[in-house]
CSV table of C-alpha atoms in Angstrom, one decimal:
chain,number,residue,atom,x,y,z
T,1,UNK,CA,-24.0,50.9,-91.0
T,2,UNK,CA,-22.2,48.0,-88.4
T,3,UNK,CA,-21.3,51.2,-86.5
T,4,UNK,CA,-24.6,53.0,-86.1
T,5,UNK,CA,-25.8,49.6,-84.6
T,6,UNK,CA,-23.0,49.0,-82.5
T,7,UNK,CA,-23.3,52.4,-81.4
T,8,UNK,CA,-27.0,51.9,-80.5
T,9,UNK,CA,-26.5,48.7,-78.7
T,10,UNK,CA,-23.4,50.7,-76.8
T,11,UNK,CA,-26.5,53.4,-76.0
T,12,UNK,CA,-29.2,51.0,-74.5
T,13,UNK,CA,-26.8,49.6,-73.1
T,14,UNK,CA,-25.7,52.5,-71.0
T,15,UNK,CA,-29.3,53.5,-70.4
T,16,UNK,CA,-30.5,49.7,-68.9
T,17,UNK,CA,-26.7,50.2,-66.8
T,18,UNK,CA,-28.5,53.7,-65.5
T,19,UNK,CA,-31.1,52.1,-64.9
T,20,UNK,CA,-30.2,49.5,-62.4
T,21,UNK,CA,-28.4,51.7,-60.3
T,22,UNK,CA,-31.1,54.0,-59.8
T,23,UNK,CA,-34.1,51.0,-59.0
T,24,UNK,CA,-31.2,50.1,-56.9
T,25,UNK,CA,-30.6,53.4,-55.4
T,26,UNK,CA,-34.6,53.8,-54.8
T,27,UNK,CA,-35.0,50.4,-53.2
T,28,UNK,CA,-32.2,51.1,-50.4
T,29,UNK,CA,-34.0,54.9,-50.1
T,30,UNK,CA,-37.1,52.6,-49.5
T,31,UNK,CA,-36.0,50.4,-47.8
T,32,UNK,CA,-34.2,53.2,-45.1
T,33,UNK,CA,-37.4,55.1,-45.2
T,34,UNK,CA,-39.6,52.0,-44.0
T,35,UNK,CA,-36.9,51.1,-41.2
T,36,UNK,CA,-37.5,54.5,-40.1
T,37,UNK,CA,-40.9,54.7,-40.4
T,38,UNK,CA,-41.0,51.6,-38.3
T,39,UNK,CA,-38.9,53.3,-35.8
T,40,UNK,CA,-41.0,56.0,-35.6
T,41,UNK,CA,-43.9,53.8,-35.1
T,42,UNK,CA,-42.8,51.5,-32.6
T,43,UNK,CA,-41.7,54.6,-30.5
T,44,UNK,CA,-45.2,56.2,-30.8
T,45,UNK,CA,-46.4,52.9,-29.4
T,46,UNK,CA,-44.3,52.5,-26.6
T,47,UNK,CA,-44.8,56.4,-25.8
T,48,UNK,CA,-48.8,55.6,-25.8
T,49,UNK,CA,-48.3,52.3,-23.5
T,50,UNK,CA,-46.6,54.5,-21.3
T,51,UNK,CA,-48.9,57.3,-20.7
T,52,UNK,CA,-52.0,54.6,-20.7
T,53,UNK,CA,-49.7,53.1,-17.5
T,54,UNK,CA,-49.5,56.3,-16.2
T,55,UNK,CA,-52.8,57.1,-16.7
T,56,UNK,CA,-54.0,54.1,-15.2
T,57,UNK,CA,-51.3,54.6,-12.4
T,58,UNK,CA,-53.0,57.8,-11.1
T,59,UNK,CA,-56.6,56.9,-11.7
T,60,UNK,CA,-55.6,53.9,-9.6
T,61,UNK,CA,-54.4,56.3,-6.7
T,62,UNK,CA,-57.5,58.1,-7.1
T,63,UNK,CA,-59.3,55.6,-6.9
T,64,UNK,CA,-57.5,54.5,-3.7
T,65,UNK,CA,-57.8,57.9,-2.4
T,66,UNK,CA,-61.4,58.0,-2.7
T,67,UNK,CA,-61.7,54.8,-1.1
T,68,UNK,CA,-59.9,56.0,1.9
T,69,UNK,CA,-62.4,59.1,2.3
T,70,UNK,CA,-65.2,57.3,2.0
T,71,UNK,CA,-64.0,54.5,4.4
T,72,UNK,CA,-63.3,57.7,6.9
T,73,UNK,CA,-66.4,59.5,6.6
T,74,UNK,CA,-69.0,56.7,8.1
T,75,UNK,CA,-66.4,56.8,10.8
T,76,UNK,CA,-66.4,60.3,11.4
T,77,UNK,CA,-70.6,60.3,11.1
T,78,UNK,CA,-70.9,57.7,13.6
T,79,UNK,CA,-68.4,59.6,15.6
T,80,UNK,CA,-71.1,62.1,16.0
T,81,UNK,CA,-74.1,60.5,16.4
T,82,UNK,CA,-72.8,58.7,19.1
T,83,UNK,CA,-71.9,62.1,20.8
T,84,UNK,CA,-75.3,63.5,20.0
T,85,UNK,CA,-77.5,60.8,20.6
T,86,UNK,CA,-76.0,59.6,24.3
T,87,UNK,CA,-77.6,56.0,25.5
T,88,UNK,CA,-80.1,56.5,28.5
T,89,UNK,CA,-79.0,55.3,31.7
T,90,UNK,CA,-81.3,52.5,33.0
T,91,UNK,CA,-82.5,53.6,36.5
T,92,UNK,CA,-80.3,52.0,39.5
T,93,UNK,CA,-83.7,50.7,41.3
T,94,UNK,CA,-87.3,50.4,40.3
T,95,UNK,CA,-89.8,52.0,42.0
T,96,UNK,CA,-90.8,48.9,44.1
T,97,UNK,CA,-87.0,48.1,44.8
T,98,UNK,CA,-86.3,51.1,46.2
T,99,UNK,CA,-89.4,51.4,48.6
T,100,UNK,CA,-88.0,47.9,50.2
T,101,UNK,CA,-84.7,48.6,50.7
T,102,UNK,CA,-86.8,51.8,52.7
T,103,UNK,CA,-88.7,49.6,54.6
T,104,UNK,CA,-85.4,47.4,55.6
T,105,UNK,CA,-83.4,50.0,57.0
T,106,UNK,CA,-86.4,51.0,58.8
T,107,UNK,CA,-86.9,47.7,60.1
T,108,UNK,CA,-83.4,47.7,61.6
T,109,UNK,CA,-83.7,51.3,62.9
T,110,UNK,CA,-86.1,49.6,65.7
T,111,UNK,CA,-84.8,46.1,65.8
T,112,UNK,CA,-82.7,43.3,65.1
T,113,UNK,CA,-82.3,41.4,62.5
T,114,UNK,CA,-80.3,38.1,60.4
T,115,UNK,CA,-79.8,38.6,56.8
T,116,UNK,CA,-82.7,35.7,55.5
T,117,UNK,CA,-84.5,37.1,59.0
T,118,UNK,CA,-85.0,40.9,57.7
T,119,UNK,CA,-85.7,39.1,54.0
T,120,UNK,CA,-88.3,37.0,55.5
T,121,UNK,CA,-89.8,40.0,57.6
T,122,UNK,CA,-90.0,41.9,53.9
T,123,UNK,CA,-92.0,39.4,52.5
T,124,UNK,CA,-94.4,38.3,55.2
T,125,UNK,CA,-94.8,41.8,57.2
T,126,UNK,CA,-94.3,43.7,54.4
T,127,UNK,CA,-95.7,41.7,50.7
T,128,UNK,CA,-92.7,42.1,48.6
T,129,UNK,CA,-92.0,39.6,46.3
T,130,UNK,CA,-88.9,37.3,46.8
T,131,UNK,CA,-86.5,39.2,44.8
T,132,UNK,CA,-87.7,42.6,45.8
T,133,UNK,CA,-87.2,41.4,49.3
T,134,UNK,CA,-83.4,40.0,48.6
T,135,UNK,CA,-82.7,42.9,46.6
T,136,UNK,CA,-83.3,45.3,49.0
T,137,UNK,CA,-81.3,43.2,51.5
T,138,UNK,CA,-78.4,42.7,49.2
T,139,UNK,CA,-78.2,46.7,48.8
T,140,UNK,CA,-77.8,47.0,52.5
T,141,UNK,CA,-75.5,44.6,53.5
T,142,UNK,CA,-72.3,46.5,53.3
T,143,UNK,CA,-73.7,48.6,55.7
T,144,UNK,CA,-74.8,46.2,58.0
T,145,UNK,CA,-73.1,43.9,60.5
T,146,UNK,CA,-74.6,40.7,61.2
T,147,UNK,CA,-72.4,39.5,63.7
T,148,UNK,CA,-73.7,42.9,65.8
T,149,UNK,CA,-76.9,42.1,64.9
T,150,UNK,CA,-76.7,38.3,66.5
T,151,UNK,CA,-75.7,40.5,69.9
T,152,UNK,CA,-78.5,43.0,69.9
T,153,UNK,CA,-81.4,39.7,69.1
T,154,UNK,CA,-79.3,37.8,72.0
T,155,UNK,CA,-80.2,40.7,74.4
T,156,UNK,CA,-83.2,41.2,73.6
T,157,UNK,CA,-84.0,37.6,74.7
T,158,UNK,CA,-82.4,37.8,77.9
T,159,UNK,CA,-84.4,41.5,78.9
T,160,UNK,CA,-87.7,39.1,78.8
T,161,UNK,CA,-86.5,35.5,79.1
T,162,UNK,CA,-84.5,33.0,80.7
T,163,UNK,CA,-82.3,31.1,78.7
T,164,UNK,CA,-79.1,28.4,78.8
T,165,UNK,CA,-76.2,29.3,76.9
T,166,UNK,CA,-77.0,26.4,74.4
T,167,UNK,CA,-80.6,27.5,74.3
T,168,UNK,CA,-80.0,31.1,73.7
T,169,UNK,CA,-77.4,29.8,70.7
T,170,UNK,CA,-80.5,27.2,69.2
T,171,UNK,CA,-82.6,29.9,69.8
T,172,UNK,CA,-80.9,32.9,67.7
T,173,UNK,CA,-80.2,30.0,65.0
T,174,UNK,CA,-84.0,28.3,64.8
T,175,UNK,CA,-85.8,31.1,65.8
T,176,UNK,CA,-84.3,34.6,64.1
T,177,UNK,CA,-82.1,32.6,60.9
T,178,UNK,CA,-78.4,33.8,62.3
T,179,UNK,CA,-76.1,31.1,61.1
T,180,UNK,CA,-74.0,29.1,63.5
T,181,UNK,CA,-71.3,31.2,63.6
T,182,UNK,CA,-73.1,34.5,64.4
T,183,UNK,CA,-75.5,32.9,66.7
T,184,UNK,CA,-71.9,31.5,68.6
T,185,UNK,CA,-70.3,35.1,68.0
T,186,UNK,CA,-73.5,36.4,70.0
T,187,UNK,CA,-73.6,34.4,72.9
T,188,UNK,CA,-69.8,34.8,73.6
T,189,UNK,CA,-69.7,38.4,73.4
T,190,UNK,CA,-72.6,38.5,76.0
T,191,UNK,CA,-71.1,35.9,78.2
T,192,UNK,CA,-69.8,37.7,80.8
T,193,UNK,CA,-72.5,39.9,81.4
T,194,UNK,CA,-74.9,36.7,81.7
T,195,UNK,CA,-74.8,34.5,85.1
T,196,UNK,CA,-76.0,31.3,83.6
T,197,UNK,CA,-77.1,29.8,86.9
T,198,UNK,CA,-79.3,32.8,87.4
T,199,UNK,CA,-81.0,32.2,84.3
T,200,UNK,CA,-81.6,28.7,85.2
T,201,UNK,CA,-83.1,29.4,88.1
T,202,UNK,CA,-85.3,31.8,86.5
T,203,UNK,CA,-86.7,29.3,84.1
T,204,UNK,CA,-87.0,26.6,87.0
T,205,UNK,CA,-89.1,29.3,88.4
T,206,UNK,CA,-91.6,30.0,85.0
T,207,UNK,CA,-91.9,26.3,85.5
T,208,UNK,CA,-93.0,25.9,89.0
T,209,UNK,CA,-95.3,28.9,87.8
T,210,UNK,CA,-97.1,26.5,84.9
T,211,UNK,CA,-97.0,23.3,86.3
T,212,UNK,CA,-95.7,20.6,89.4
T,213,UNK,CA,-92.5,19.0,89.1
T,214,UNK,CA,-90.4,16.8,91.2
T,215,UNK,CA,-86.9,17.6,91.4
T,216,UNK,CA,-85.5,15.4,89.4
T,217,UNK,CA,-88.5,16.0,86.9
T,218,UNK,CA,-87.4,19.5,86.9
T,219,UNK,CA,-84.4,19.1,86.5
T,220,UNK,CA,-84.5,16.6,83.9
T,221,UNK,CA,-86.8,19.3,82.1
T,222,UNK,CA,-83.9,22.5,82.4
T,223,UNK,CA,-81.3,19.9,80.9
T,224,UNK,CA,-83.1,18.4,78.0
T,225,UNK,CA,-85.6,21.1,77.5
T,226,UNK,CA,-83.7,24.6,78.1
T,227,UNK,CA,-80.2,22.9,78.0
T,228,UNK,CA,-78.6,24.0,81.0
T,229,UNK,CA,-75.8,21.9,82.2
T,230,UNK,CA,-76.2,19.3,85.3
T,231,UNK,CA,-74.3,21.6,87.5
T,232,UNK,CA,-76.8,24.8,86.2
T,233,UNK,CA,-79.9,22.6,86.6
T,234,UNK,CA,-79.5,21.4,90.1
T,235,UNK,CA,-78.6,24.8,91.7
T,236,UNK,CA,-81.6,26.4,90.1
T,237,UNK,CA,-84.0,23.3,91.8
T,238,UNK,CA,-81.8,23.7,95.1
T,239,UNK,CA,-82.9,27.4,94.6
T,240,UNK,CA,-86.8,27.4,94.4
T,241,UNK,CA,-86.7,25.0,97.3
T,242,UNK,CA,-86.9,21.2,95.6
């Protein structure tokens, strides 16, 4: 009877010994089999992050790419409206600017003229507003030499009257607008065509023709009002018989 139970104990013994090993056995198979199925895991995730980066990668090119068309395309549509619809040139002169710069190269077709002299003869001959009237001057004057000009008004004084050299200078100056320097440039290009002495005597002569003077009266009067010199004045009296 001692035997049998010794025997027994010997048997569950053995069986709890079989036992172990195999919960030991399956906790290292599940243990192995959650370390893989970690594994496995972890690499699905990092093969999902990277196809959502690549993903987002091209739509981000794509999005770039349509940005960049549809930056070009307003370009390229204003490209050609600007070709189709061309600006419309203003006009170079209105209607009254161009009938005065007519009338001004008519004006000196006939006659002489200063720059503010031909403005002035716009205006008052002709009713054209200031501007009109400089306009039309302004679009001229390239084609137009004053300094000639100044000559032609200087001869044209001396065809029909007498004047000093002085006088004929005030006169272009005062009388037709040519600035110093033209009136000057006038007188000297005429000058040795022009006996000054002669023209002295003529105007002692339109005196004597108006009114009496003594001789020193007129001679006084073709000095301070002609402005002949002394030596100019005194002939011309010496001529007409004072």
């Amino acid at each position: 009877m001692g035997k049998l139970f010794k025997g027994c104990l010997t048997l569950i013994g053995a069986f709890v010994v079989i036992g172990v090993i195999i919960a030991m056995i399956s906790g290292d198979g599940d243990d192995t089999t959650s370390e893989s199925n970690s594994s496995d895991q972890e690499q699905t995730e990092t093969e999902e992050t990277e196809t959502n980066q690549t993903n987002e990668s091209s739509g981000d090119e794509s999005a770039n790419a349509d940005t960049e068309e549809t930056t070009e395309e307003p370009n390229e549509e204003s490209t050609d409206e600007s070709k189709e619809e061309p600006k419309e040139q203003e006009p170079e002169m209105t209607t009254a600017q161009e009938n005065a710069v007519q009338s001004a190269k008519s004006y000196l077709d006939f006659s002489a003229f200063s720059k503010d002299g031909l403005i002035e003869q716009l205006k008052i001959g002709d009713g054209y507003t200031q501007d009109q009237a400089e306009f039309a001057v302004n679009h001229i004057e390239d084609e137009v030499d004053w300094n000639e000009q100044a000559v032609k008004s200087a001869k044209s004084y001396l065809d029909f009257s007498a004047f000093s050299k002085d006088g004929l200078i005030e006169q272009l100056k005062v009388g037709d607008s040519y600035t110093q320097d033209q009136a000057e440039y006038a007188v000297n290009q005429i000058e040795d065509e022009v006996d000054w002495k002669e023209q002295a005597v003529k105007s002692a002569e339109s005196y004597l023709e108006l009114s009496s003077f003594s001789r020193s009266g007129l001679i006084e009067q073709l000095k301070v009002g002609d402005g002949f010199t002394d030596e100019q004045a005194e002939y011309a009296v010496d001529q007409v018989g004072l």
